[in-house]
């Protein structure tokens, strides 16, 4: 179990990092595994671990607020972590997969955090996708002839992207929603990395304020305050009139 002090340290280190780096920082803090090993997890494997971490930190209930794209009616969702767990972690992350399409045979692996890092400097989402697909495509053959990635038609690349998503369903969670006001149906992607980081951000700001108030009231050190349980901190804050 990660302590309050450790979680604050991870949050502070991740403030100026990209989302995929924040995910690795969190998993590194709780697992004890090396950054390199964690980065080799497929995105679905990574997200499954983050979902388990979120459950450990904040519980199974995941409240969400969105809005209808048609009438802009607010919609409150009460998700459960079990509803978002669509796969079990499997090893190895670098397993080879095969796709046959239009006479071509493609061999590929699933994207990992190294791929996201390589794509992070892309000018736009399309270029980022091309970088990831190019890195994950291991071989493309037309019979006995090898075909270069740059020679593959858009239809084949789209099929490759779809096959990757189907092979790693935890990496792309879509929620089917219906507006209770106007009946509009739509889907939205649930991203555990940004959701969890937003919660940690809010928790960190609340915790730092509690540390400030208790240190001001009693002269305690930050480490001693963070060692207290959340309940005891709240009771001391009430005693201090905060």
PDB file of C-alpha atoms in Angstrom:
ATOM      1  CA  UNK A   1       0.000   0.000   0.000  1.00  0.00           C
ATOM      2  CA  UNK A   2       1.412   3.383  -1.003  1.00  0.00           C
ATOM      3  CA  UNK A   3       1.639   5.917   1.827  1.00  0.00           C
ATOM      4  CA  UNK A   4       0.360   9.487   1.692  1.00  0.00           C
ATOM      5  CA  UNK A   5       3.932  10.757   1.639  1.00  0.00           C
ATOM      6  CA  UNK A   6       4.867   8.450  -1.260  1.00  0.00           C
ATOM      7  CA  UNK A   7       1.772   9.390  -3.244  1.00  0.00           C
ATOM      8  CA  UNK A   8       2.493  13.083  -2.783  1.00  0.00           C
ATOM      9  CA  UNK A   9       6.048  12.512  -4.012  1.00  0.00           C
ATOM     10  CA  UNK A  10       4.753  10.768  -7.144  1.00  0.00           C
ATOM     11  CA  UNK A  11       2.247  13.549  -7.773  1.00  0.00           C
ATOM     12  CA  UNK A  12       4.937  16.199  -7.411  1.00  0.00           C
ATOM     13  CA  UNK A  13       7.286  14.355  -9.760  1.00  0.00           C
ATOM     14  CA  UNK A  14       4.538  13.881 -12.342  1.00  0.00           C
ATOM     15  CA  UNK A  15       3.176  17.433 -12.467  1.00  0.00           C
ATOM     16  CA  UNK A  16       5.115  18.371 -15.605  1.00  0.00           C
ATOM     17  CA  UNK A  17       5.084  14.912 -17.202  1.00  0.00           C
ATOM     18  CA  UNK A  18       2.963  13.484 -19.999  1.00  0.00           C
ATOM     19  CA  UNK A  19       0.081  11.197 -19.057  1.00  0.00           C
ATOM     20  CA  UNK A  20       1.873   8.008 -20.065  1.00  0.00           C
ATOM     21  CA  UNK A  21       4.801   8.979 -17.859  1.00  0.00           C
ATOM     22  CA  UNK A  22       2.475   9.673 -14.941  1.00  0.00           C
ATOM     23  CA  UNK A  23       1.012   6.195 -15.341  1.00  0.00           C
ATOM     24  CA  UNK A  24       4.464   4.628 -15.106  1.00  0.00           C
ATOM     25  CA  UNK A  25       5.385   6.740 -12.078  1.00  0.00           C
ATOM     26  CA  UNK A  26       2.280   5.539 -10.241  1.00  0.00           C
ATOM     27  CA  UNK A  27       2.831   1.882 -11.080  1.00  0.00           C
ATOM     28  CA  UNK A  28       6.512   2.075 -10.210  1.00  0.00           C
ATOM     29  CA  UNK A  29       5.668   3.492  -6.782  1.00  0.00           C
ATOM     30  CA  UNK A  30       3.257   0.706  -5.854  1.00  0.00           C
ATOM     31  CA  UNK A  31       4.767  -2.311  -7.602  1.00  0.00           C
ATOM     32  CA  UNK A  32       8.495  -1.993  -6.988  1.00  0.00           C
ATOM     33  CA  UNK A  33       9.088  -3.072 -10.595  1.00  0.00           C
ATOM     34  CA  UNK A  34      11.520  -1.218 -12.829  1.00  0.00           C
ATOM     35  CA  UNK A  35      10.285   1.496 -15.167  1.00  0.00           C
ATOM     36  CA  UNK A  36      11.558  -0.539 -18.133  1.00  0.00           C
ATOM     37  CA  UNK A  37       9.531  -3.627 -17.209  1.00  0.00           C
ATOM     38  CA  UNK A  38       6.400  -1.565 -16.627  1.00  0.00           C
ATOM     39  CA  UNK A  39       6.841   0.247 -19.934  1.00  0.00           C
ATOM     40  CA  UNK A  40       6.783  -3.125 -21.726  1.00  0.00           C
ATOM     41  CA  UNK A  41       3.247  -3.821 -20.506  1.00  0.00           C
ATOM     42  CA  UNK A  42       0.633  -3.411 -23.187  1.00  0.00           C
ATOM     43  CA  UNK A  43      -1.550  -0.365 -22.696  1.00  0.00           C
ATOM     44  CA  UNK A  44      -4.392  -2.640 -21.612  1.00  0.00           C
ATOM     45  CA  UNK A  45      -2.212  -4.407 -19.056  1.00  0.00           C
ATOM     46  CA  UNK A  46      -1.044  -1.042 -17.763  1.00  0.00           C
ATOM     47  CA  UNK A  47      -4.593   0.288 -17.519  1.00  0.00           C
ATOM     48  CA  UNK A  48      -5.786  -2.816 -15.707  1.00  0.00           C
ATOM     49  CA  UNK A  49      -3.117  -2.258 -13.065  1.00  0.00           C
ATOM     50  CA  UNK A  50      -4.086   1.400 -12.790  1.00  0.00           C
ATOM     51  CA  UNK A  51      -7.721   0.411 -12.307  1.00  0.00           C
ATOM     52  CA  UNK A  52      -6.659  -1.886  -9.467  1.00  0.00           C
ATOM     53  CA  UNK A  53      -4.542   0.921  -7.984  1.00  0.00           C
ATOM     54  CA  UNK A  54      -7.485   3.303  -8.180  1.00  0.00           C
ATOM     55  CA  UNK A  55      -9.670   0.800  -6.354  1.00  0.00           C
ATOM     56  CA  UNK A  56      -7.004   0.469  -3.650  1.00  0.00           C
ATOM     57  CA  UNK A  57      -6.695   4.247  -3.212  1.00  0.00           C
ATOM     58  CA  UNK A  58     -10.276   5.476  -3.596  1.00  0.00           C
ATOM     59  CA  UNK A  59     -12.594   2.453  -3.728  1.00  0.00           C
ATOM     60  CA  UNK A  60     -14.653   0.741  -6.406  1.00  0.00           C
ATOM     61  CA  UNK A  61     -17.134   3.547  -7.143  1.00  0.00           C
ATOM     62  CA  UNK A  62     -16.081   5.909  -9.938  1.00  0.00           C
ATOM     63  CA  UNK A  63     -18.413   8.916 -10.157  1.00  0.00           C
ATOM     64  CA  UNK A  64     -18.324  10.698 -13.518  1.00  0.00           C
ATOM     65  CA  UNK A  65     -20.001  13.781 -14.926  1.00  0.00           C
ATOM     66  CA  UNK A  66     -20.520  14.347 -18.637  1.00  0.00           C
ATOM     67  CA  UNK A  67     -22.971  16.208 -20.864  1.00  0.00           C
ATOM     68  CA  UNK A  68     -25.208  15.242 -23.747  1.00  0.00           C
ATOM     69  CA  UNK A  69     -23.629  16.353 -27.047  1.00  0.00           C
ATOM     70  CA  UNK A  70     -27.072  17.196 -28.433  1.00  0.00           C
ATOM     71  CA  UNK A  71     -28.897  19.110 -25.671  1.00  0.00           C
ATOM     72  CA  UNK A  72     -25.997  19.603 -23.213  1.00  0.00           C
ATOM     73  CA  UNK A  73     -27.983  18.068 -20.355  1.00  0.00           C
ATOM     74  CA  UNK A  74     -25.597  17.079 -17.519  1.00  0.00           C
ATOM     75  CA  UNK A  75     -25.385  13.339 -16.979  1.00  0.00           C
ATOM     76  CA  UNK A  76     -24.069  11.779 -13.775  1.00  0.00           C
ATOM     77  CA  UNK A  77     -22.591   8.297 -14.015  1.00  0.00           C
ATOM     78  CA  UNK A  78     -21.859   5.969 -11.116  1.00  0.00           C
ATOM     79  CA  UNK A  79     -19.438   3.438 -12.528  1.00  0.00           C
ATOM     80  CA  UNK A  80     -18.043   0.432 -10.714  1.00  0.00           C
ATOM     81  CA  UNK A  81     -14.481  -0.739 -11.251  1.00  0.00           C
ATOM     82  CA  UNK A  82     -15.776  -4.231 -12.038  1.00  0.00           C
ATOM     83  CA  UNK A  83     -17.734  -2.766 -14.958  1.00  0.00           C
ATOM     84  CA  UNK A  84     -14.488  -1.380 -16.400  1.00  0.00           C
ATOM     85  CA  UNK A  85     -12.442  -4.544 -15.957  1.00  0.00           C
ATOM     86  CA  UNK A  86     -12.831  -6.213 -19.349  1.00  0.00           C
ATOM     87  CA  UNK A  87      -9.625  -8.277 -19.488  1.00  0.00           C
ATOM     88  CA  UNK A  88      -7.206 -10.180 -17.311  1.00  0.00           C
ATOM     89  CA  UNK A  89      -3.524  -9.350 -17.375  1.00  0.00           C
ATOM     90  CA  UNK A  90      -1.617 -11.770 -19.559  1.00  0.00           C
ATOM     91  CA  UNK A  91       2.073 -12.192 -20.255  1.00  0.00           C
ATOM     92  CA  UNK A  92       4.129 -11.554 -22.247  1.00  0.00           C
ATOM     93  CA  UNK A  93       3.256  -8.057 -23.425  1.00  0.00           C
ATOM     94  CA  UNK A  94       5.316  -8.541 -26.592  1.00  0.00           C
ATOM     95  CA  UNK A  95       3.344 -11.541 -27.937  1.00  0.00           C
ATOM     96  CA  UNK A  96       3.010 -11.747 -31.729  1.00  0.00           C
ATOM     97  CA  UNK A  97      -0.398 -11.462 -33.369  1.00  0.00           C
ATOM     98  CA  UNK A  98      -1.402 -12.155 -36.966  1.00  0.00           C
ATOM     99  CA  UNK A  99      -3.847 -10.390 -39.276  1.00  0.00           C
ATOM    100  CA  UNK A 100      -4.781 -11.604 -42.751  1.00  0.00           C
ATOM    101  CA  UNK A 101      -6.354  -9.026 -45.070  1.00  0.00           C
ATOM    102  CA  UNK A 102      -6.553  -8.562 -48.871  1.00  0.00           C
ATOM    103  CA  UNK A 103      -3.983 -11.254 -49.511  1.00  0.00           C
ATOM    104  CA  UNK A 104      -1.542  -9.774 -47.018  1.00  0.00           C
ATOM    105  CA  UNK A 105      -0.349 -11.353 -43.796  1.00  0.00           C
ATOM    106  CA  UNK A 106       0.630  -8.933 -41.059  1.00  0.00           C
ATOM    107  CA  UNK A 107       2.445  -9.827 -37.873  1.00  0.00           C
ATOM    108  CA  UNK A 108       2.251  -7.285 -35.088  1.00  0.00           C
ATOM    109  CA  UNK A 109       2.568  -6.745 -31.357  1.00  0.00           C
ATOM    110  CA  UNK A 110       0.399  -4.588 -29.111  1.00  0.00           C
ATOM    111  CA  UNK A 111       1.406  -0.993 -28.243  1.00  0.00           C
ATOM    112  CA  UNK A 112       3.238  -0.287 -25.006  1.00  0.00           C
ATOM    113  CA  UNK A 113       4.461   2.819 -23.199  1.00  0.00           C
ATOM    114  CA  UNK A 114       7.670   2.921 -25.240  1.00  0.00           C
ATOM    115  CA  UNK A 115       5.474   3.369 -28.309  1.00  0.00           C
ATOM    116  CA  UNK A 116       3.478   6.144 -26.639  1.00  0.00           C
ATOM    117  CA  UNK A 117       6.748   7.856 -25.759  1.00  0.00           C
ATOM    118  CA  UNK A 118       7.931   7.664 -29.364  1.00  0.00           C
ATOM    119  CA  UNK A 119       4.605   9.069 -30.581  1.00  0.00           C
ATOM    120  CA  UNK A 120       4.470  11.864 -28.007  1.00  0.00           C
ATOM    121  CA  UNK A 121       6.462  14.236 -30.226  1.00  0.00           C
ATOM    122  CA  UNK A 122       4.147  13.794 -33.229  1.00  0.00           C
ATOM    123  CA  UNK A 123       2.559  16.917 -34.664  1.00  0.00           C
ATOM    124  CA  UNK A 124      -0.992  15.538 -34.526  1.00  0.00           C
ATOM    125  CA  UNK A 125      -3.017  12.466 -33.665  1.00  0.00           C
ATOM    126  CA  UNK A 126      -2.775  11.031 -37.191  1.00  0.00           C
ATOM    127  CA  UNK A 127       1.016  11.167 -37.152  1.00  0.00           C
ATOM    128  CA  UNK A 128       1.048   9.675 -33.661  1.00  0.00           C
ATOM    129  CA  UNK A 129      -1.035   6.743 -34.892  1.00  0.00           C
ATOM    130  CA  UNK A 130       1.314   6.204 -37.822  1.00  0.00           C
ATOM    131  CA  UNK A 131       4.308   6.100 -35.491  1.00  0.00           C
ATOM    132  CA  UNK A 132       2.663   3.553 -33.194  1.00  0.00           C
ATOM    133  CA  UNK A 133       1.504   1.336 -36.072  1.00  0.00           C
ATOM    134  CA  UNK A 134       4.909   1.474 -37.713  1.00  0.00           C
ATOM    135  CA  UNK A 135       6.641   0.447 -34.493  1.00  0.00           C
ATOM    136  CA  UNK A 136       4.190  -2.356 -33.727  1.00  0.00           C
ATOM    137  CA  UNK A 137       4.133  -3.892 -37.202  1.00  0.00           C
ATOM    138  CA  UNK A 138       6.697  -6.707 -37.107  1.00  0.00           C
ATOM    139  CA  UNK A 139       6.288  -8.003 -40.661  1.00  0.00           C
ATOM    140  CA  UNK A 140       4.011  -7.637 -43.666  1.00  0.00           C
ATOM    141  CA  UNK A 141       4.064 -10.206 -46.450  1.00  0.00           C
ATOM    142  CA  UNK A 142       2.318 -10.684 -49.787  1.00  0.00           C
ATOM    143  CA  UNK A 143       2.893 -14.381 -50.211  1.00  0.00           C
ATOM    144  CA  UNK A 144       6.652 -14.809 -50.035  1.00  0.00           C
ATOM    145  CA  UNK A 145       7.355 -11.133 -50.658  1.00  0.00           C
ATOM    146  CA  UNK A 146       7.886  -8.705 -47.799  1.00  0.00           C
ATOM    147  CA  UNK A 147       5.915  -5.464 -48.004  1.00  0.00           C
ATOM    148  CA  UNK A 148       7.197  -2.219 -46.477  1.00  0.00           C
ATOM    149  CA  UNK A 149       5.022  -0.418 -43.967  1.00  0.00           C
ATOM    150  CA  UNK A 150       4.968   2.691 -46.179  1.00  0.00           C
ATOM    151  CA  UNK A 151       3.512   0.611 -49.037  1.00  0.00           C
ATOM    152  CA  UNK A 152       0.494  -0.584 -47.060  1.00  0.00           C
ATOM    153  CA  UNK A 153      -2.789   1.043 -48.156  1.00  0.00           C
ATOM    154  CA  UNK A 154      -4.892   3.064 -45.675  1.00  0.00           C
ATOM    155  CA  UNK A 155      -7.535   0.317 -45.591  1.00  0.00           C
ATOM    156  CA  UNK A 156      -4.966  -2.177 -44.314  1.00  0.00           C
ATOM    157  CA  UNK A 157      -3.585   0.248 -41.732  1.00  0.00           C
ATOM    158  CA  UNK A 158      -7.106   0.941 -40.456  1.00  0.00           C
ATOM    159  CA  UNK A 159      -7.697  -2.801 -40.140  1.00  0.00           C
ATOM    160  CA  UNK A 160      -4.405  -3.160 -38.274  1.00  0.00           C
ATOM    161  CA  UNK A 161      -5.392  -0.427 -35.820  1.00  0.00           C
ATOM    162  CA  UNK A 162      -8.778  -2.095 -35.267  1.00  0.00           C
ATOM    163  CA  UNK A 163      -7.166  -5.496 -34.747  1.00  0.00           C
ATOM    164  CA  UNK A 164      -4.822  -4.045 -32.130  1.00  0.00           C
ATOM    165  CA  UNK A 165      -7.742  -2.502 -30.244  1.00  0.00           C
ATOM    166  CA  UNK A 166      -9.701  -5.772 -30.331  1.00  0.00           C
ATOM    167  CA  UNK A 167      -6.684  -7.740 -29.086  1.00  0.00           C
ATOM    168  CA  UNK A 168      -6.194  -5.367 -26.145  1.00  0.00           C
ATOM    169  CA  UNK A 169      -9.739  -4.327 -25.168  1.00  0.00           C
ATOM    170  CA  UNK A 170      -8.729  -2.890 -21.780  1.00  0.00           C
ATOM    171  CA  UNK A 171      -6.752  -0.210 -23.618  1.00  0.00           C
ATOM    172  CA  UNK A 172      -9.819   1.410 -25.197  1.00  0.00           C
ATOM    173  CA  UNK A 173     -12.927   1.509 -23.019  1.00  0.00           C
ATOM    174  CA  UNK A 174     -15.984   3.027 -24.674  1.00  0.00           C
ATOM    175  CA  UNK A 175     -19.086   3.807 -22.629  1.00  0.00           C
ATOM    176  CA  UNK A 176     -22.451   3.686 -24.392  1.00  0.00           C
ATOM    177  CA  UNK A 177     -24.612   6.508 -23.044  1.00  0.00           C
ATOM    178  CA  UNK A 178     -28.192   7.685 -23.478  1.00  0.00           C
ATOM    179  CA  UNK A 179     -29.431  11.149 -22.548  1.00  0.00           C
ATOM    180  CA  UNK A 180     -32.469  10.934 -20.210  1.00  0.00           C
ATOM    181  CA  UNK A 181     -33.668  14.333 -21.394  1.00  0.00           C
ATOM    182  CA  UNK A 182     -33.642  14.018 -25.191  1.00  0.00           C
ATOM    183  CA  UNK A 183     -32.882  10.343 -25.826  1.00  0.00           C
ATOM    184  CA  UNK A 184     -29.635  11.000 -27.707  1.00  0.00           C
ATOM    185  CA  UNK A 185     -27.300   7.981 -27.893  1.00  0.00           C
ATOM    186  CA  UNK A 186     -23.546   8.412 -28.019  1.00  0.00           C
ATOM    187  CA  UNK A 187     -20.335   6.847 -26.806  1.00  0.00           C
ATOM    188  CA  UNK A 188     -17.395   8.279 -24.917  1.00  0.00           C
ATOM    189  CA  UNK A 189     -13.968   6.906 -24.052  1.00  0.00           C
ATOM    190  CA  UNK A 190     -13.089   6.327 -20.407  1.00  0.00           C
ATOM    191  CA  UNK A 191      -9.391   6.984 -19.776  1.00  0.00           C
ATOM    192  CA  UNK A 192      -8.260   5.583 -16.435  1.00  0.00           C
ATOM    193  CA  UNK A 193      -4.947   7.479 -16.566  1.00  0.00           C
ATOM    194  CA  UNK A 194      -6.444  10.967 -16.760  1.00  0.00           C
ATOM    195  CA  UNK A 195      -9.315  10.021 -14.409  1.00  0.00           C
ATOM    196  CA  UNK A 196      -6.990   8.687 -11.715  1.00  0.00           C
ATOM    197  CA  UNK A 197      -4.491  11.512 -12.082  1.00  0.00           C
ATOM    198  CA  UNK A 198      -7.258  14.099 -11.705  1.00  0.00           C
ATOM    199  CA  UNK A 199      -8.351  12.404  -8.479  1.00  0.00           C
ATOM    200  CA  UNK A 200      -4.794  12.326  -7.180  1.00  0.00           C
ATOM    201  CA  UNK A 201      -4.393  15.991  -8.078  1.00  0.00           C
ATOM    202  CA  UNK A 202      -7.503  16.920  -6.071  1.00  0.00           C
ATOM    203  CA  UNK A 203      -6.426  14.676  -3.185  1.00  0.00           C
ATOM    204  CA  UNK A 204      -2.938  16.216  -3.142  1.00  0.00           C
ATOM    205  CA  UNK A 205      -4.262  19.788  -2.971  1.00  0.00           C
ATOM    206  CA  UNK A 206      -6.626  18.878  -0.116  1.00  0.00           C
ATOM    207  CA  UNK A 207      -3.877  17.050   1.740  1.00  0.00           C
ATOM    208  CA  UNK A 208      -1.370  19.877   1.404  1.00  0.00           C
ATOM    209  CA  UNK A 209      -3.943  22.306   2.767  1.00  0.00           C
ATOM    210  CA  UNK A 210      -4.533  19.994   5.737  1.00  0.00           C
ATOM    211  CA  UNK A 211      -0.779  19.854   6.338  1.00  0.00           C
ATOM    212  CA  UNK A 212      -0.570  23.653   6.242  1.00  0.00           C
ATOM    213  CA  UNK A 213      -3.466  24.106   8.669  1.00  0.00           C
ATOM    214  CA  UNK A 214      -2.238  21.491  11.144  1.00  0.00           C
ATOM    215  CA  UNK A 215       1.352  22.704  10.976  1.00  0.00           C
ATOM    216  CA  UNK A 216       0.151  26.268  11.602  1.00  0.00           C
ATOM    217  CA  UNK A 217      -2.080  25.205  14.500  1.00  0.00           C
ATOM    218  CA  UNK A 218       0.191  22.726  16.273  1.00  0.00           C
ATOM    219  CA  UNK A 219       3.675  23.222  14.856  1.00  0.00           C
ATOM    220  CA  UNK A 220       3.869  19.618  13.632  1.00  0.00           C
ATOM    221  CA  UNK A 221       6.175  18.445  10.857  1.00  0.00           C
ATOM    222  CA  UNK A 222       4.773  17.460   7.456  1.00  0.00           C
ATOM    223  CA  UNK A 223       5.982  13.862   7.833  1.00  0.00           C
ATOM    224  CA  UNK A 224       4.189  13.491  11.180  1.00  0.00           C
ATOM    225  CA  UNK A 225       0.961  14.931   9.792  1.00  0.00           C
ATOM    226  CA  UNK A 226       1.026  12.696   6.726  1.00  0.00           C
ATOM    227  CA  UNK A 227       1.593   9.661   8.964  1.00  0.00           C
ATOM    228  CA  UNK A 228      -1.807  10.309  10.568  1.00  0.00           C
ATOM    229  CA  UNK A 229      -4.854   8.579   9.137  1.00  0.00           C
ATOM    230  CA  UNK A 230      -7.280  10.803   7.177  1.00  0.00           C
ATOM    231  CA  UNK A 231      -9.824  10.440   9.997  1.00  0.00           C
ATOM    232  CA  UNK A 232      -7.393  11.599  12.662  1.00  0.00           C
ATOM    233  CA  UNK A 233      -6.305  14.540  10.530  1.00  0.00           C
ATOM    234  CA  UNK A 234      -9.924  15.606  10.188  1.00  0.00           C
ATOM    235  CA  UNK A 235     -10.495  15.318  13.933  1.00  0.00           C
ATOM    236  CA  UNK A 236      -7.431  17.431  14.662  1.00  0.00           C
ATOM    237  CA  UNK A 237      -8.591  19.996  12.090  1.00  0.00           C
ATOM    238  CA  UNK A 238     -11.950  20.199  13.843  1.00  0.00           C
ATOM    239  CA  UNK A 239     -10.170  20.699  17.160  1.00  0.00           C
ATOM    240  CA  UNK A 240      -8.174  23.514  15.620  1.00  0.00           C
ATOM    241  CA  UNK A 241     -11.363  25.128  14.287  1.00  0.00           C
ATOM    242  CA  UNK A 242     -10.236  24.721  10.664  1.00  0.00           C
TER     243      UNK A 242
END
